[in-house]
Amino acid sequence: MAVSKSNQRAVAKYIKNNYDEIKVRAPKGKKAIIKAHTEKTGESVNGFINRAIDETMERESK
């Protein structure tokens, strides 16, 4: 099913208003390793990275 231009604009506006973007750099090949891991666990790459950040911050704040 094709997505209309107006729908694309609405999604882009929603993302702009509700999310911050952070660019992450990783050594060549690491992206594929992360993606393969998240495919096995059923988690998105974004979800995995956010969970890793949250868990690390929680652990280090104790």
PDB file of C-alpha atoms in Angstrom:
ATOM      1  CA  MET A   1       0.000   0.000   0.000  1.00  0.00           C
ATOM      2  CA  ALA A   2       1.462   3.340  -1.054  1.00  0.00           C
ATOM      3  CA  VAL A   3       1.825   6.107   1.499  1.00  0.00           C
ATOM      4  CA  SER A   4       0.530   9.508   0.454  1.00  0.00           C
ATOM      5  CA  LYS A   5       2.695  12.623   0.488  1.00  0.00           C
ATOM      6  CA  SER A   6       0.440  14.193   3.123  1.00  0.00           C
ATOM      7  CA  ASN A   7       0.861  11.142   5.350  1.00  0.00           C
ATOM      8  CA  GLN A   8       4.650  11.317   4.932  1.00  0.00           C
ATOM      9  CA  ARG A   9       4.591  15.000   5.904  1.00  0.00           C
ATOM     10  CA  ALA A  10       2.414  14.276   8.938  1.00  0.00           C
ATOM     11  CA  VAL A  11       4.773  11.538  10.151  1.00  0.00           C
ATOM     12  CA  ALA A  12       7.827  13.763   9.598  1.00  0.00           C
ATOM     13  CA  LYS A  13       6.154  16.583  11.555  1.00  0.00           C
ATOM     14  CA  TYR A  14       5.258  14.210  14.397  1.00  0.00           C
ATOM     15  CA  ILE A  15       8.824  12.900  14.588  1.00  0.00           C
ATOM     16  CA  LYS A  16      10.262  16.430  14.520  1.00  0.00           C
ATOM     17  CA  ASN A  17       7.976  17.544  17.355  1.00  0.00           C
ATOM     18  CA  ASN A  18       8.345  14.473  19.573  1.00  0.00           C
ATOM     19  CA  TYR A  19      11.841  13.066  19.156  1.00  0.00           C
ATOM     20  CA  ASP A  20      15.459  14.170  19.339  1.00  0.00           C
ATOM     21  CA  GLU A  21      17.864  12.565  16.896  1.00  0.00           C
ATOM     22  CA  ILE A  22      21.349  11.403  17.834  1.00  0.00           C
ATOM     23  CA  LYS A  23      23.786  10.183  15.222  1.00  0.00           C
ATOM     24  CA  VAL A  24      25.838   7.207  16.386  1.00  0.00           C
ATOM     25  CA  ARG A  25      29.072   6.188  14.699  1.00  0.00           C
ATOM     26  CA  ALA A  26      30.381   2.634  14.921  1.00  0.00           C
ATOM     27  CA  PRO A  27      33.349   0.835  13.387  1.00  0.00           C
ATOM     28  CA  LYS A  28      32.729  -0.778   9.989  1.00  0.00           C
ATOM     29  CA  GLY A  29      30.900  -4.054  10.395  1.00  0.00           C
ATOM     30  CA  LYS A  30      29.434  -3.269  13.844  1.00  0.00           C
ATOM     31  CA  LYS A  31      26.116  -2.127  12.375  1.00  0.00           C
ATOM     32  CA  ALA A  32      25.612  -5.537  10.749  1.00  0.00           C
ATOM     33  CA  ILE A  33      26.445  -7.277  14.028  1.00  0.00           C
ATOM     34  CA  ILE A  34      23.941  -5.138  15.945  1.00  0.00           C
ATOM     35  CA  LYS A  35      21.273  -5.629  13.274  1.00  0.00           C
ATOM     36  CA  ALA A  36      21.760  -9.412  13.292  1.00  0.00           C
ATOM     37  CA  HIS A  37      21.471  -9.453  17.083  1.00  0.00           C
ATOM     38  CA  THR A  38      18.273  -7.398  17.107  1.00  0.00           C
ATOM     39  CA  GLU A  39      16.719  -9.557  14.374  1.00  0.00           C
ATOM     40  CA  LYS A  40      17.291 -12.626  16.584  1.00  0.00           C
ATOM     41  CA  THR A  41      15.721 -10.947  19.618  1.00  0.00           C
ATOM     42  CA  GLY A  42      12.877  -9.284  17.702  1.00  0.00           C
ATOM     43  CA  GLU A  43      13.898  -5.815  18.843  1.00  0.00           C
ATOM     44  CA  SER A  44      14.520  -2.842  16.568  1.00  0.00           C
ATOM     45  CA  VAL A  45      18.025  -1.385  16.372  1.00  0.00           C
ATOM     46  CA  ASN A  46      16.655   1.892  17.753  1.00  0.00           C
ATOM     47  CA  GLY A  47      14.916   0.090  20.610  1.00  0.00           C
ATOM     48  CA  PHE A  48      18.070  -1.865  21.401  1.00  0.00           C
ATOM     49  CA  ILE A  49      20.231   1.261  21.507  1.00  0.00           C
ATOM     50  CA  ASN A  50      17.711   3.140  23.662  1.00  0.00           C
ATOM     51  CA  ARG A  51      17.433   0.189  26.061  1.00  0.00           C
ATOM     52  CA  ALA A  52      21.234  -0.102  26.282  1.00  0.00           C
ATOM     53  CA  ILE A  53      21.492   3.607  27.090  1.00  0.00           C
ATOM     54  CA  ASP A  54      18.708   3.434  29.698  1.00  0.00           C
ATOM     55  CA  GLU A  55      20.143   0.336  31.384  1.00  0.00           C
ATOM     56  CA  THR A  56      23.656   1.784  31.478  1.00  0.00           C
ATOM     57  CA  MET A  57      22.471   5.098  32.902  1.00  0.00           C
ATOM     58  CA  GLU A  58      20.369   3.296  35.539  1.00  0.00           C
ATOM     59  CA  ARG A  59      23.261   1.037  36.531  1.00  0.00           C
ATOM     60  CA  GLU A  60      25.749   3.910  36.728  1.00  0.00           C
ATOM     61  CA  SER A  61      23.462   6.172  38.769  1.00  0.00           C
ATOM     62  CA  LYS A  62      23.396   3.750  41.709  1.00  0.00           C
TER      63      LYS A  62
END
